[in-house]
Coordinates of N, CA and C in Angstrom, one line a residue:
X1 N 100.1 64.9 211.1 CA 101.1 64.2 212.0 C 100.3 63.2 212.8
X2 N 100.9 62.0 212.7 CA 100.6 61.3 213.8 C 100.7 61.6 215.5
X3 N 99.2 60.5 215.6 CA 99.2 61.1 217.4 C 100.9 60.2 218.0
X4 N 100.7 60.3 219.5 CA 102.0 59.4 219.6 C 101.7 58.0 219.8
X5 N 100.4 57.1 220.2 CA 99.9 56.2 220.4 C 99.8 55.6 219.1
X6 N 100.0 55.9 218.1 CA 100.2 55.5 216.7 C 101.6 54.8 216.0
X7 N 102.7 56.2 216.9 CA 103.5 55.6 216.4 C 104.5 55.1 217.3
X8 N 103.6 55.0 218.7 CA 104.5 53.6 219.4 C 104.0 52.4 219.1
X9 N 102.7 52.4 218.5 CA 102.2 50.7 218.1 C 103.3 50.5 217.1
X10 N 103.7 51.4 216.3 CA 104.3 51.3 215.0 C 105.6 50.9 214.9
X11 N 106.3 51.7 216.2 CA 107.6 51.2 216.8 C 107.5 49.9 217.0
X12 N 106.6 49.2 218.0 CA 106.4 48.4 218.7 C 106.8 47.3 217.6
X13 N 105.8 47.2 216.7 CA 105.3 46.3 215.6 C 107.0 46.2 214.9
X14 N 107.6 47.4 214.6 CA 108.7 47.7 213.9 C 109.7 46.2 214.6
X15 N 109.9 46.6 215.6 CA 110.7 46.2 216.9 C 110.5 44.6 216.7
X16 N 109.2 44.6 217.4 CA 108.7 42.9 216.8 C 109.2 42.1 216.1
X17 N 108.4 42.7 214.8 CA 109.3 42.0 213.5 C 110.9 41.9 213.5
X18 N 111.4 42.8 213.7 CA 112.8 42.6 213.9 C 113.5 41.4 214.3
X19 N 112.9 41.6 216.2 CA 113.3 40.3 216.4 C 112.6 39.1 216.7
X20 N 111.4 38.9 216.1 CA 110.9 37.5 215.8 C 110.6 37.3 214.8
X21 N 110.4 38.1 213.5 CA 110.5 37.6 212.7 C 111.4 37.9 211.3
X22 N 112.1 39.0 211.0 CA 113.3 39.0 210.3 C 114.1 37.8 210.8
X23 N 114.8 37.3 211.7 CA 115.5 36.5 211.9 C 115.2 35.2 211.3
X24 N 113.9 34.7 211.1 CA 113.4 33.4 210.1 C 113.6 33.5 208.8
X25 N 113.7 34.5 208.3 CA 113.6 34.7 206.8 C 114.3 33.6 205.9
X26 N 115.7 33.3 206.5 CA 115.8 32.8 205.7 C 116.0 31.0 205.9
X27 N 114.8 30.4 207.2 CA 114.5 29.3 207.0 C 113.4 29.2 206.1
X28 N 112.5 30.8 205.9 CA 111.2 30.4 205.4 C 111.6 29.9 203.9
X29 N 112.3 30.9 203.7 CA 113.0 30.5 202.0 C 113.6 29.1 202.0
X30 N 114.0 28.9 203.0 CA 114.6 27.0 203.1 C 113.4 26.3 202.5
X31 N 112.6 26.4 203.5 CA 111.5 25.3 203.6 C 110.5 25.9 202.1
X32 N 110.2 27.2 201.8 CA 109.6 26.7 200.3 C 110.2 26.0 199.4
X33 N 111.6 26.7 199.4 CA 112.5 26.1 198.1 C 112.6 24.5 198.3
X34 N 112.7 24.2 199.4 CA 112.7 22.3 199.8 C 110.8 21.8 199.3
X35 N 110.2 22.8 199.1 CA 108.7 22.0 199.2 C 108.4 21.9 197.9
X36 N 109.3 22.2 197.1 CA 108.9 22.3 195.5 C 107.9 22.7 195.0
X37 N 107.2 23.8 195.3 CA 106.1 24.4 195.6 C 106.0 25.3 194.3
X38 N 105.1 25.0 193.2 CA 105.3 26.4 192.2 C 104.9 27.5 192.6
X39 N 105.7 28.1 193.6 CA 105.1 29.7 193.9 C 107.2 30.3 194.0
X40 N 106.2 31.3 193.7 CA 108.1 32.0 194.0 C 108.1 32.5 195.5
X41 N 109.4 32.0 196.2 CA 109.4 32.1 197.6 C 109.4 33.7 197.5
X42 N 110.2 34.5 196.7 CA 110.0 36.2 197.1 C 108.8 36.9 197.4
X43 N 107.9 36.3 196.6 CA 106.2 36.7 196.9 C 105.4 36.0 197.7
X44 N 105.4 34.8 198.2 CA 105.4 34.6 199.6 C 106.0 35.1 200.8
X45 N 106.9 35.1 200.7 CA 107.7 36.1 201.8 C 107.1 37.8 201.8
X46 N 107.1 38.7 200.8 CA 106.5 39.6 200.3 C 105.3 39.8 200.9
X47 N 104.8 39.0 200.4 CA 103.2 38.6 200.9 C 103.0 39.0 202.6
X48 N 104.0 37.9 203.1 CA 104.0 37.0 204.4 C 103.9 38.8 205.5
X49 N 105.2 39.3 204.8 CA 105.8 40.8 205.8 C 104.7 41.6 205.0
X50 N 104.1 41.5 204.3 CA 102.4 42.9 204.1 C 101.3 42.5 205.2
X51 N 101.2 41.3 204.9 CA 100.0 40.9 206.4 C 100.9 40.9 207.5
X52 N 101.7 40.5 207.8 CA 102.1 41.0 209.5 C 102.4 42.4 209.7
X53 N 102.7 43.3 208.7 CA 102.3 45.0 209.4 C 101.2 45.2 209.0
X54 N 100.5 45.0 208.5 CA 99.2 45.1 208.7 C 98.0 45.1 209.8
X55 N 98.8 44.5 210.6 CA 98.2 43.9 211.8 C 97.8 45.0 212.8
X56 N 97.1 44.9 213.9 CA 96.7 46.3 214.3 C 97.9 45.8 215.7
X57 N 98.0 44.8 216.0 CA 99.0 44.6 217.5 C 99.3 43.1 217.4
X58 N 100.6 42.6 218.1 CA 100.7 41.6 217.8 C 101.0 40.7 219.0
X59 N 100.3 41.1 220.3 CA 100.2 40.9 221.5 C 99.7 39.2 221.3
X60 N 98.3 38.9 220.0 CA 98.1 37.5 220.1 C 98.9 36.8 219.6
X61 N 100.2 37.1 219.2 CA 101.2 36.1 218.7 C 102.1 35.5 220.1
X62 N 102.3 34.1 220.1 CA 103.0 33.3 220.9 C 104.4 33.3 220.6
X63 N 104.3 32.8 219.3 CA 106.0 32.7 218.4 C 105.5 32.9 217.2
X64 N 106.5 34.0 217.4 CA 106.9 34.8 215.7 C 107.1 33.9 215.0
X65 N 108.1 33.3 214.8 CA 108.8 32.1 213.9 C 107.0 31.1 213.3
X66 N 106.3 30.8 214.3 CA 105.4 29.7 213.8 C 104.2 30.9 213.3
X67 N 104.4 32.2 213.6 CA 103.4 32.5 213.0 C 103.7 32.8 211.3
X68 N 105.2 33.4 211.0 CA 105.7 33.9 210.1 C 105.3 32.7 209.1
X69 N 105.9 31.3 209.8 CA 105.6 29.4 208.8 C 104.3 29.7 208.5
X70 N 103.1 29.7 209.3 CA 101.2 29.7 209.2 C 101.0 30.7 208.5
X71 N 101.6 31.6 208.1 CA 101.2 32.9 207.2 C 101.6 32.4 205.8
X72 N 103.0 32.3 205.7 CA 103.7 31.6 204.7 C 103.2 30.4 204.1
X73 N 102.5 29.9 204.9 CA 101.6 28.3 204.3 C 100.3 28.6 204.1
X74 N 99.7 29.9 204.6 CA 98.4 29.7 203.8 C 98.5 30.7 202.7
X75 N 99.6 31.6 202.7 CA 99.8 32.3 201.2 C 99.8 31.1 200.2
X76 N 100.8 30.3 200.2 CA 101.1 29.4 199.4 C 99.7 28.2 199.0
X77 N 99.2 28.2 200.4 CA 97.8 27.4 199.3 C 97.4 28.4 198.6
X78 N 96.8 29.8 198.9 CA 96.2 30.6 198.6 C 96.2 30.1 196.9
X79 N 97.9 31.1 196.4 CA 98.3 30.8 194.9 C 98.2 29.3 194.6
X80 N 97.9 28.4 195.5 CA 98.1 27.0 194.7 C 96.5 26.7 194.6
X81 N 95.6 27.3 194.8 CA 94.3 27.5 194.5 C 94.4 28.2 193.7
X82 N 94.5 29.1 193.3 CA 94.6 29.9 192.3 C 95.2 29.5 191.0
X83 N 96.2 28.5 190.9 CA 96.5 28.0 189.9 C 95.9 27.2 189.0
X84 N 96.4 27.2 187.8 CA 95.5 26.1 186.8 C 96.3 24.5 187.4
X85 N 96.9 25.0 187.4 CA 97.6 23.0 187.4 C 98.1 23.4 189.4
X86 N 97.6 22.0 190.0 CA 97.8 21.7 191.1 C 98.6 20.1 191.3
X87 N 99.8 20.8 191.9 CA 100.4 19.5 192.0 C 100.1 18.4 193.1
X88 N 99.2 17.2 193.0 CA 99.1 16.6 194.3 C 100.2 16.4 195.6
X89 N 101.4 16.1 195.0 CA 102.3 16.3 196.1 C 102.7 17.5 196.8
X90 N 102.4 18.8 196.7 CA 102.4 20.2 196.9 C 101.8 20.2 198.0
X91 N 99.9 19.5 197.5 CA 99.6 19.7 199.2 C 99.9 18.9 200.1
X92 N 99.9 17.4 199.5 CA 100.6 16.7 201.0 C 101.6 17.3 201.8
X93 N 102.7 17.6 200.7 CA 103.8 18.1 201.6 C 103.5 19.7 202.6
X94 N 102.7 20.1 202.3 CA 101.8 21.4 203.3 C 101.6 20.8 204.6
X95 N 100.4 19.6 204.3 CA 99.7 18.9 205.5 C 100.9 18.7 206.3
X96 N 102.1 18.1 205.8 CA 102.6 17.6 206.9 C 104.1 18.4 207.4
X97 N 103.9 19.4 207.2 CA 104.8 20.4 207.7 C 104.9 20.3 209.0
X98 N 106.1 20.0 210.2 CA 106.6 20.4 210.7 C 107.4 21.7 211.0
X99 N 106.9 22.5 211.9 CA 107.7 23.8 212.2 C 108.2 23.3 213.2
X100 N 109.6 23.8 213.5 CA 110.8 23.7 214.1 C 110.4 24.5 215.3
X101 N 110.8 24.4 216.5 CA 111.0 24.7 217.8 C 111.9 26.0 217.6
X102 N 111.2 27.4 218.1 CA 111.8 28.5 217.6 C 112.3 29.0 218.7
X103 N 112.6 28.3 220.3 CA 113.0 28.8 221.3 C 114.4 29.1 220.7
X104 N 114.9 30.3 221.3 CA 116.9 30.4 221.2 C 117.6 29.7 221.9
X105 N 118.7 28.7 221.9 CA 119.7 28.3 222.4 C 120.1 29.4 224.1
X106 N 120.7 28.5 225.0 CA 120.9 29.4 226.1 C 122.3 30.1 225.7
X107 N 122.9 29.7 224.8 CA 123.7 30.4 224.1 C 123.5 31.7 223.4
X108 N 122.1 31.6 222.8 CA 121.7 32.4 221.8 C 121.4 33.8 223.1
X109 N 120.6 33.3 223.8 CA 120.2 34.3 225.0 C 121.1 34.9 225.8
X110 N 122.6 33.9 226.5 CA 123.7 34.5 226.9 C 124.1 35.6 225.9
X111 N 124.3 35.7 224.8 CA 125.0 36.3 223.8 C 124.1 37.5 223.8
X112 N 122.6 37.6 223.6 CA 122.0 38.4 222.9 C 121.7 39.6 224.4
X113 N 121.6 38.8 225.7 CA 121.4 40.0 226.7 C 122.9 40.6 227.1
X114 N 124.1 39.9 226.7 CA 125.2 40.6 226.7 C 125.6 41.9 225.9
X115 N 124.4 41.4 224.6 CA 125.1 42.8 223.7 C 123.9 43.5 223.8
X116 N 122.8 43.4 224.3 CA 122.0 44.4 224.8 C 122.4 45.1 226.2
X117 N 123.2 44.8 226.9 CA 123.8 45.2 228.0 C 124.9 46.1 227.5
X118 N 125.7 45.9 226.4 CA 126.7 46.5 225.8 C 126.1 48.1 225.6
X119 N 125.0 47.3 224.3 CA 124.7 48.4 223.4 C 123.8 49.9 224.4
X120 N 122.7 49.3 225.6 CA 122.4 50.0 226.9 C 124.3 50.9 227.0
X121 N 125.0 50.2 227.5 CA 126.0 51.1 228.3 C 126.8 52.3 227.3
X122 N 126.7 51.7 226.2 CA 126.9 53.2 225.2 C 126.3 53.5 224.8
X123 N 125.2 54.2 225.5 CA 124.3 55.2 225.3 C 124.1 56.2 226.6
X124 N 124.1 57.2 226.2 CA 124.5 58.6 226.4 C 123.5 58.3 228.3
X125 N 123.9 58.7 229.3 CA 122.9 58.8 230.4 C 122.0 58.6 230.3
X126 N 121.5 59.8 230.3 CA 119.9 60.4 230.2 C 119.3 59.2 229.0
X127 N 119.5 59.2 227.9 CA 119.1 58.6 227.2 C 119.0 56.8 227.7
X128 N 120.2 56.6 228.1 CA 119.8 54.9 228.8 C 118.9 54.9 229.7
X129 N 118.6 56.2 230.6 CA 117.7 56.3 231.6 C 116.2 56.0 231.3
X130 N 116.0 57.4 230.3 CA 114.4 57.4 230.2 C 114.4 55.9 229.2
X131 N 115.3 55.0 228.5 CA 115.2 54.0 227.8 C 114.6 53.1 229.1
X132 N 115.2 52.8 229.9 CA 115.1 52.2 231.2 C 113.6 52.4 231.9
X133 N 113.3 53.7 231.9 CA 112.3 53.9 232.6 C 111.2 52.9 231.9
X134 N 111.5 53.9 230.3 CA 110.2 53.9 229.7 C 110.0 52.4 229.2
X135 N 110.8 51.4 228.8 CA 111.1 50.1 228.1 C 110.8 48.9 229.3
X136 N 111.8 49.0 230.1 CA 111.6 47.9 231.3 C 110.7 48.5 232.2
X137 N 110.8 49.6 233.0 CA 109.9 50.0 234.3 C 108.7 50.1 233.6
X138 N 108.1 50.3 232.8 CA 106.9 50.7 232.4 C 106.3 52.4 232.4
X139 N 106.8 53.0 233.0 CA 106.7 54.5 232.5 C 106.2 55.0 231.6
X140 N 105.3 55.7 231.7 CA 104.9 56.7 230.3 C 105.7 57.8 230.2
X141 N 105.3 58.1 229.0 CA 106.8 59.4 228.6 C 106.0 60.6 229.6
X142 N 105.3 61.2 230.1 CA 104.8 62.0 231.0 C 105.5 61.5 232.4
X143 N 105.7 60.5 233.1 CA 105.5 59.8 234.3 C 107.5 60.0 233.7
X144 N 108.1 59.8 233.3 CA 109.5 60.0 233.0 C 110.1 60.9 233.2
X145 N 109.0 62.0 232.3 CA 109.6 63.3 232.2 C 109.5 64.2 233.6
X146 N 108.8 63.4 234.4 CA 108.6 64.6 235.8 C 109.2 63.6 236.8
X147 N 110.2 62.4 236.3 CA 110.9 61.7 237.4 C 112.2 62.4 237.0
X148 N 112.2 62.9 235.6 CA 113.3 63.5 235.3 C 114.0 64.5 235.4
X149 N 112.7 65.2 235.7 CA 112.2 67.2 235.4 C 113.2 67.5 234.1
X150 N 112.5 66.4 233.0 CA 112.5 67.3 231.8 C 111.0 67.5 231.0
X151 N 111.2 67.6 229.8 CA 110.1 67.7 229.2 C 109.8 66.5 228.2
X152 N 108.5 66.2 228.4 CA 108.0 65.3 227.4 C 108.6 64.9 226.1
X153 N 108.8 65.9 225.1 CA 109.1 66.3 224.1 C 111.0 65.4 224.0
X154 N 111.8 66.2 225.3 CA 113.2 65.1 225.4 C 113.2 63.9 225.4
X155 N 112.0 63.6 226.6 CA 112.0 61.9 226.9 C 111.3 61.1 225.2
X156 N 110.5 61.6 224.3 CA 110.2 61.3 223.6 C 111.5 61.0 222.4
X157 N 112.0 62.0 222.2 CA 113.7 62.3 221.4 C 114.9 61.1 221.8
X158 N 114.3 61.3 223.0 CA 115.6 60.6 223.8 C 115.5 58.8 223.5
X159 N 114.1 58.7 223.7 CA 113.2 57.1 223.5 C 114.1 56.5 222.2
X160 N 113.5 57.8 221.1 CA 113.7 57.4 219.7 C 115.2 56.9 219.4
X161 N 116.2 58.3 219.8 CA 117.7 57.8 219.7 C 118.1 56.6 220.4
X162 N 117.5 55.7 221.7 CA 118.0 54.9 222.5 C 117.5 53.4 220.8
X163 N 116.0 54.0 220.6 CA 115.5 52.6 219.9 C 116.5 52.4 218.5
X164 N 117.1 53.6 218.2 CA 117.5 53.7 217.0 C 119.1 53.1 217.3
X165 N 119.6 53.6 218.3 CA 120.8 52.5 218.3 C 120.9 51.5 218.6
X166 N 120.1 51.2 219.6 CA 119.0 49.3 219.2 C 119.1 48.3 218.5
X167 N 118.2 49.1 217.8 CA 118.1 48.7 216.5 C 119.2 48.2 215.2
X168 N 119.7 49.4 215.3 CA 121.3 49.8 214.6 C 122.0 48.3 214.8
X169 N 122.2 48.3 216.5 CA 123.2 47.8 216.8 C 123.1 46.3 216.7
X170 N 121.6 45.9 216.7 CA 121.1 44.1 216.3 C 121.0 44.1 214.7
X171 N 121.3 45.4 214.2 CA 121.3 45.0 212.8 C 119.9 45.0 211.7
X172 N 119.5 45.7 212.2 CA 117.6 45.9 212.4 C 117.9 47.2 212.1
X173 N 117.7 47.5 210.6 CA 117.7 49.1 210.2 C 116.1 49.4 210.2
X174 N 116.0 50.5 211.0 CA 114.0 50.8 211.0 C 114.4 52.3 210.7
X175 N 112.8 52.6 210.6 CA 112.9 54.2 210.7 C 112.0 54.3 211.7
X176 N 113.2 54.7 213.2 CA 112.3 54.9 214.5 C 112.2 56.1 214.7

């Protein structure tokens, strides 16, 4: 079994991806299929989501979206090195990639802390609590469980069921 420092990186990382970079997916497939690129966008993308769980933390990432594009673009030299025939317009159109401004609309943010506010209020007490504690206050599951006088073991159960309707509820199936 995993310790638990393992598999809250894992959560973490889970979580991540979810929402900074599943949500790109399908500009990334825009922008190969527009670059006429002989690579197949599924194995770039493929590719793209094996190197970012791979990663040990992703604390040095600024924006998901421009890291998911810089992953996605040096896969694609990668295979276009690797090929017998290199099309010269392939790499220009690399050089001069523009990635798109990945901030969300204040629309997008109104909407998205609304239904995180939702999805918080139907969840069971206790469970929105230690979510609260442990997610926004910073709390360790120890430091929870004796604000709570339960046991570790709940706050940890309780963590998982809060992340799993989360998740659920943004549409983000994990196994948390």
């Amino acid at each position: 079994m995993q310790s638990p420092d393992i598999d809250d990186q894992s959560e973490a990382l889970a979580e991540w991806v979810c929402h900074e970079i599943l949500p790109h997916e399908r500009d990334l497939r825009r922008w190969i299929e527009r670059s006429r690129l002989p690579v197949d966008a599924d194995d770039i993308i493929q590719e793209a989501y094996a190197r970012i769980a791979a990663l040990g933390s992703v604390g040095h990432i600024e924006n998901g979206r421009a890291y998911l594009f810089a992953t996605a673009r040096s896969i694609s030299l990668q295979y276009l090195r690797r090929s017998q025939v290199v099309r010269m317009e392939s790499l220009s159109d690399l050089s001069t990639i523009q990635i798109e401004d990945s901030q969300p609309t204040q629309e997008a943010v109104f909407w998205s802390k609304h239904e995180v506010r939702r999805l918080l209020t139907a969840l069971p007490e206790r469970c929105r609590r230690i979510f609260l504690l442990c997610r926004l206050e910073g709390y360790t599951h120890k430091e929870a469980a004796e604000s709570l006088n339960v046991s570790e073991d709940v706050v940890q159960k309780q963590l998982a069921r809060a992340m799993k309707a989360l998740t659920t509820g943004f549409g983000c199936e994990t196994d948390v």
